[in-house]
PDB file of C-alpha atoms in Angstrom:
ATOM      1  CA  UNK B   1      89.300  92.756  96.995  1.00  0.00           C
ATOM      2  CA  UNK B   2      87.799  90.294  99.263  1.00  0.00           C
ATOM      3  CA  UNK B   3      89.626  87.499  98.276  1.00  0.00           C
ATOM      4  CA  UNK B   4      92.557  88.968  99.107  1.00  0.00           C
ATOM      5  CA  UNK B   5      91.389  89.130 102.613  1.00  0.00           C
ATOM      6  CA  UNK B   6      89.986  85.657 102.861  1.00  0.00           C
ATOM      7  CA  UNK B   7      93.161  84.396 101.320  1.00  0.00           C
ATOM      8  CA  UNK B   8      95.276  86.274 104.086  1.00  0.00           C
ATOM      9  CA  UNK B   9      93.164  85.067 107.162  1.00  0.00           C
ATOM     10  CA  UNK B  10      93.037  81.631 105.811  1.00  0.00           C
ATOM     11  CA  UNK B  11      96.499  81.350 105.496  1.00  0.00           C
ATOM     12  CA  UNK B  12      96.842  82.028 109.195  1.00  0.00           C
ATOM     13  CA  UNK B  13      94.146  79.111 109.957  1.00  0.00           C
ATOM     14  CA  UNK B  14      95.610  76.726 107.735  1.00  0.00           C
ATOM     15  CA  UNK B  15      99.235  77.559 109.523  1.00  0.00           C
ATOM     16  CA  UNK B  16      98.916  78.031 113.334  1.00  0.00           C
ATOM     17  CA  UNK B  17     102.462  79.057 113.024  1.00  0.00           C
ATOM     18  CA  UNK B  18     101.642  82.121 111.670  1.00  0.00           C
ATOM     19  CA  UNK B  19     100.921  84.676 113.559  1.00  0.00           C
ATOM     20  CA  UNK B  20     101.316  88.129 111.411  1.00  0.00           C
ATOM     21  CA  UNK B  21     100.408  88.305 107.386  1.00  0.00           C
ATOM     22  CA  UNK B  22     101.294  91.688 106.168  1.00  0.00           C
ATOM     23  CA  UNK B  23     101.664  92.988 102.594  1.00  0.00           C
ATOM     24  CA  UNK B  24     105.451  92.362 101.062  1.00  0.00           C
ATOM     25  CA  UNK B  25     105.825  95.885  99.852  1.00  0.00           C
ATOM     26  CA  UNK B  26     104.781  96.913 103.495  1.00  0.00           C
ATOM     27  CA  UNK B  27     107.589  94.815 104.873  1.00  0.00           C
ATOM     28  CA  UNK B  28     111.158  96.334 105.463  1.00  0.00           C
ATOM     29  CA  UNK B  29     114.478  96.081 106.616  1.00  0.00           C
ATOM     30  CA  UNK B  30     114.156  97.088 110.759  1.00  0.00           C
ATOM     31  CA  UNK B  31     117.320  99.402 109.281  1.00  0.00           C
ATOM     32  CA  UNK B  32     114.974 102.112 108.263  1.00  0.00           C
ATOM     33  CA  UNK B  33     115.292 105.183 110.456  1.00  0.00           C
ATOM     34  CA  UNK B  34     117.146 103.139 112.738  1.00  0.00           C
ATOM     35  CA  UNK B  35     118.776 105.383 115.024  1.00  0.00           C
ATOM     36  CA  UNK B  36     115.696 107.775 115.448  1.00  0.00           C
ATOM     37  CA  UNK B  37     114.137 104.759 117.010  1.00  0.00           C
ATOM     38  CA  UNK B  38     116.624 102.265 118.354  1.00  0.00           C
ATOM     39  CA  UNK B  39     116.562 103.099 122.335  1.00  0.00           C
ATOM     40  CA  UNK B  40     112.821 102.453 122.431  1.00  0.00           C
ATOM     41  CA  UNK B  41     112.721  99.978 119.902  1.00  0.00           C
ATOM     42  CA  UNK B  42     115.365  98.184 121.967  1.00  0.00           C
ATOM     43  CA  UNK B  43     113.907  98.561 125.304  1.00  0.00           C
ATOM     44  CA  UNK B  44     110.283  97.368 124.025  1.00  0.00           C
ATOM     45  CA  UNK B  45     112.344  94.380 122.499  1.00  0.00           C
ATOM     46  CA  UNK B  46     114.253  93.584 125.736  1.00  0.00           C
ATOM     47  CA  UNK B  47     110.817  93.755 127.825  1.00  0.00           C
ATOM     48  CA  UNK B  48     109.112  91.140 124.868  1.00  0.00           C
ATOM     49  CA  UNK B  49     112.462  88.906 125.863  1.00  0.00           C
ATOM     50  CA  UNK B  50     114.153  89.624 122.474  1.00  0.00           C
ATOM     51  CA  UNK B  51     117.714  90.182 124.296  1.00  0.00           C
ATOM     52  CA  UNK B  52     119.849  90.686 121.014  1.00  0.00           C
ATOM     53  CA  UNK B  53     117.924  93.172 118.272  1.00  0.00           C
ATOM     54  CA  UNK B  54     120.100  92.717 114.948  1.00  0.00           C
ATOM     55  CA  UNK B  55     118.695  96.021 112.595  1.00  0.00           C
ATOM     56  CA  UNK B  56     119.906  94.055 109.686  1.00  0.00           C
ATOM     57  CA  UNK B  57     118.748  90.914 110.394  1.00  0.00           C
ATOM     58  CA  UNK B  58     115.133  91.951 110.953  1.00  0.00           C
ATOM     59  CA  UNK B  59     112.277  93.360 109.591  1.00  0.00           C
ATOM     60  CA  UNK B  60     108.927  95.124 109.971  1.00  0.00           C
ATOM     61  CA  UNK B  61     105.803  96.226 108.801  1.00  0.00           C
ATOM     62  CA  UNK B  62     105.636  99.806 108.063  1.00  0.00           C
ATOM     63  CA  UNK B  63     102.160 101.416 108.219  1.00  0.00           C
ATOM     64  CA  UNK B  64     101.055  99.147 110.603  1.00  0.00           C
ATOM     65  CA  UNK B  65      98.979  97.841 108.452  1.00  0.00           C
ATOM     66  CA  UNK B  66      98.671  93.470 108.055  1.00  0.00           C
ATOM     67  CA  UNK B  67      96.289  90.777 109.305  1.00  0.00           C
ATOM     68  CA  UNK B  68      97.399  89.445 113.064  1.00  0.00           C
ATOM     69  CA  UNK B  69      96.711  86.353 114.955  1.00  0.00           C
ATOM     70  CA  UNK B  70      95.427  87.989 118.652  1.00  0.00           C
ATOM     71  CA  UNK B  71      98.187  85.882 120.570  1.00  0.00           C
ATOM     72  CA  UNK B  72     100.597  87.793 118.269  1.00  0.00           C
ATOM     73  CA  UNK B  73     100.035  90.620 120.277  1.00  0.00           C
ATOM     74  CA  UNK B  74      99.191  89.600 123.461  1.00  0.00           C
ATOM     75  CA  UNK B  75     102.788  90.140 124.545  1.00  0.00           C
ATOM     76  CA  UNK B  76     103.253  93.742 123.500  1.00  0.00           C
ATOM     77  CA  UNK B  77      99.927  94.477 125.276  1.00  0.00           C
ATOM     78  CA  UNK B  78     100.844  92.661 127.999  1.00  0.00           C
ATOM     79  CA  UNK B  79     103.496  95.706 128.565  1.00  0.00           C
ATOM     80  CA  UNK B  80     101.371  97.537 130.080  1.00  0.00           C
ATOM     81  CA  UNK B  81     102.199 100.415 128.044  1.00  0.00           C
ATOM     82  CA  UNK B  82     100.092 103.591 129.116  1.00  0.00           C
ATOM     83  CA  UNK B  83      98.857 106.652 127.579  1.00  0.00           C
ATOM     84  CA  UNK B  84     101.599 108.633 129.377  1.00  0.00           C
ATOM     85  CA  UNK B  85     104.225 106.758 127.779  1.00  0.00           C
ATOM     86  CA  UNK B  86     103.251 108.086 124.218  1.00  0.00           C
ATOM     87  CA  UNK B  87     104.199 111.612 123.133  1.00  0.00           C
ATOM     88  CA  UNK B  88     102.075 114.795 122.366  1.00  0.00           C
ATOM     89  CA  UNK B  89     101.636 114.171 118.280  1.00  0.00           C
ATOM     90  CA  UNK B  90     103.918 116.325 116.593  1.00  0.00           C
ATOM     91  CA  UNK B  91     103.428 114.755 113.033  1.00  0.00           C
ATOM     92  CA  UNK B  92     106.591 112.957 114.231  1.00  0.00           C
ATOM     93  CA  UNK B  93     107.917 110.644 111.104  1.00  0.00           C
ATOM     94  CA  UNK B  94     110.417 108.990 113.102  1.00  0.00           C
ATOM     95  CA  UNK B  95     111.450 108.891 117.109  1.00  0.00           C
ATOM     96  CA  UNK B  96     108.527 108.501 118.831  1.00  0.00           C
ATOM     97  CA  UNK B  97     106.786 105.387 121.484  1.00  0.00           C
ATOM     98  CA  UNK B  98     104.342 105.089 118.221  1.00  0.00           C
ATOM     99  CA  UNK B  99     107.237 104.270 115.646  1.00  0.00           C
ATOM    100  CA  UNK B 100     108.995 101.999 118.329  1.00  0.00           C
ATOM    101  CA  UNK B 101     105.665  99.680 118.406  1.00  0.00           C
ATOM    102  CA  UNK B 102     104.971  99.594 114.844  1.00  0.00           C
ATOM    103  CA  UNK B 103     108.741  97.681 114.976  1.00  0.00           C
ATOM    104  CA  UNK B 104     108.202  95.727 118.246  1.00  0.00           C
ATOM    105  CA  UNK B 105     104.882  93.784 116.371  1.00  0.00           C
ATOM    106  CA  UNK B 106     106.932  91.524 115.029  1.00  0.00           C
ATOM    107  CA  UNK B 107     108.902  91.205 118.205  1.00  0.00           C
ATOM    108  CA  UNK B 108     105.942  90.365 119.953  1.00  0.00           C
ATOM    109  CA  UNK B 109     104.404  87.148 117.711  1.00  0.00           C
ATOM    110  CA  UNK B 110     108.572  86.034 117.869  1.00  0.00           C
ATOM    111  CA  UNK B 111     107.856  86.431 121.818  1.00  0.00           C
ATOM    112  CA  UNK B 112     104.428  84.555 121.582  1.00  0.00           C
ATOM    113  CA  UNK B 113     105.999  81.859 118.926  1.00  0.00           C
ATOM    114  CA  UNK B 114     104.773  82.728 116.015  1.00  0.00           C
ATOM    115  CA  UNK B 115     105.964  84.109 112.627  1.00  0.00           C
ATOM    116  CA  UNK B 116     105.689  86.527 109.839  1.00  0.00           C
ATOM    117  CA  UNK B 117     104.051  85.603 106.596  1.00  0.00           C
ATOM    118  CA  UNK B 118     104.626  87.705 103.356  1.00  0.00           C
ATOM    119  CA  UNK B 119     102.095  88.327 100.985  1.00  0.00           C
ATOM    120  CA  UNK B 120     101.963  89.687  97.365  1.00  0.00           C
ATOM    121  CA  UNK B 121     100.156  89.368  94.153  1.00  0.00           C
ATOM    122  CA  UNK B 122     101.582  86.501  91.890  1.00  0.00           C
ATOM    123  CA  UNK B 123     103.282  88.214  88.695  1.00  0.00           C
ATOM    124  CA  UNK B 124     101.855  86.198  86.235  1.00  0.00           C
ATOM    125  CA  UNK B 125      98.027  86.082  87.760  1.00  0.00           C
ATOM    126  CA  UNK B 126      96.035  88.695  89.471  1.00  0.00           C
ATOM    127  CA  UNK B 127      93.899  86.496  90.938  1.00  0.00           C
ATOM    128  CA  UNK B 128      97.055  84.213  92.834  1.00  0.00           C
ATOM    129  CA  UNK B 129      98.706  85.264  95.776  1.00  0.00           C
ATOM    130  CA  UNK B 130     101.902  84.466  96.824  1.00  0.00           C
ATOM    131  CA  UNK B 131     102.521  83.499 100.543  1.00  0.00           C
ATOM    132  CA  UNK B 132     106.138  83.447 101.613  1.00  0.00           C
ATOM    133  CA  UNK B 133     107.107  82.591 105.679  1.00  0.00           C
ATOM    134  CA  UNK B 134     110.162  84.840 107.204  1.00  0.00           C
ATOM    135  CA  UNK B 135     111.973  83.186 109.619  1.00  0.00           C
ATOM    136  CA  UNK B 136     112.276  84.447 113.425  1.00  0.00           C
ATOM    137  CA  UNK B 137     115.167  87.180 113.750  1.00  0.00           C
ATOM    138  CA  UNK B 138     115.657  87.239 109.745  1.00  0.00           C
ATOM    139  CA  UNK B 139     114.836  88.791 106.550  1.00  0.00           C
ATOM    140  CA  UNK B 140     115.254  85.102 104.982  1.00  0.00           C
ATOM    141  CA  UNK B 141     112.374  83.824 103.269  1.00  0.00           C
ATOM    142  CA  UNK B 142     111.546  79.754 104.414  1.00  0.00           C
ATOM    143  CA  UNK B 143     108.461  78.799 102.713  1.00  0.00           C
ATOM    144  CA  UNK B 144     105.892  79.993 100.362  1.00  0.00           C
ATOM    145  CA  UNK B 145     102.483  78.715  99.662  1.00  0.00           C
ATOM    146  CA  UNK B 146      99.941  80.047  96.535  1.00  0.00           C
ATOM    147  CA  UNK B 147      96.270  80.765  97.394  1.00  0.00           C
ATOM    148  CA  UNK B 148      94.156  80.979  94.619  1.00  0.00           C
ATOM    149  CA  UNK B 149      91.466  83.900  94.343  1.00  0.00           C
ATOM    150  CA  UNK B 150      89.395  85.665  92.312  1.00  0.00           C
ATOM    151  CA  UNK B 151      89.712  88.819  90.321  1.00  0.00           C
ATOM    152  CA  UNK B 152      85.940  89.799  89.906  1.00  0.00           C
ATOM    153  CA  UNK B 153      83.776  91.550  92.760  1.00  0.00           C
ATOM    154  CA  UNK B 154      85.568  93.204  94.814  1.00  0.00           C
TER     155      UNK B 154
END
């Protein structure tokens, strides 16, 4: 529904800090399929000036899919990364320059000084979303904020 949306975005205007929100459930350990992806994943982390990459200290959003901040990516485009550098697709589910970004995003708003905000639907009220910050380089969640919506229209 909308209000999901407008409670997402606003949470990044309200908290400059912010710089990712992306869907808890969508959010996991950087563990996952680790060592299909860890020399890229390492190398685009090392280029973003993340010099130590701890898999189980961090996290990221599979899918792809959240709400960003631009400057959260502005360093990860600022690779330069090229067509060339990218595979043939294969239907690849793990390995490939594609997979290694999806788990350098967060890398990049940690590079540009922002953060990663958590978001999920409040047990007790489908029209309340919970909003919970992870810290830089850890799975830990700091703070949490409710934003109030509406279940009706979409």
């Amino acid at each position: 529904p909308r209000w999901k949306i407008a409670a997402g975005t606003s949470h990044m205007c309200l908290r400059p800090h912010i710089g990712i929100v992306a869907s808890a459930p969508l959010v996991v350990p950087l563990t996952r399929n680790w060592e299909r992806n860890r020399v890229r994943t390492q190398w685009l982390a090392h280029r973003l000036g993340i010099a130590d990459v701890e898999p189980g200290k961090e996290i990221f959003v599979a899918g792809t899919m959240f709400f960003a901040r631009p400057a959260a990516l502005e360093p990860l485009l600022n690779l330069a990364i090229r067509l060339e550098d990218f595979e043939p697709e294969d239907r690849s589910v793990d390995g490939t320059m594609a997979h290694s970004i999806e788990r350098a995003i967060t890398f990049s708003a940690r590079a540009a000084g922002l953060s990663l905000a958590l978001a999920q639907i409040a047990p007790a009220r489908a029209d309340q979303m919970l909003l919970s910050q992870v810290a830089a380089g850890s799975s830990a969640r700091r703070t949490s904020a409710t934003v109030e919506g509406h279940s009706g229209g979409g």
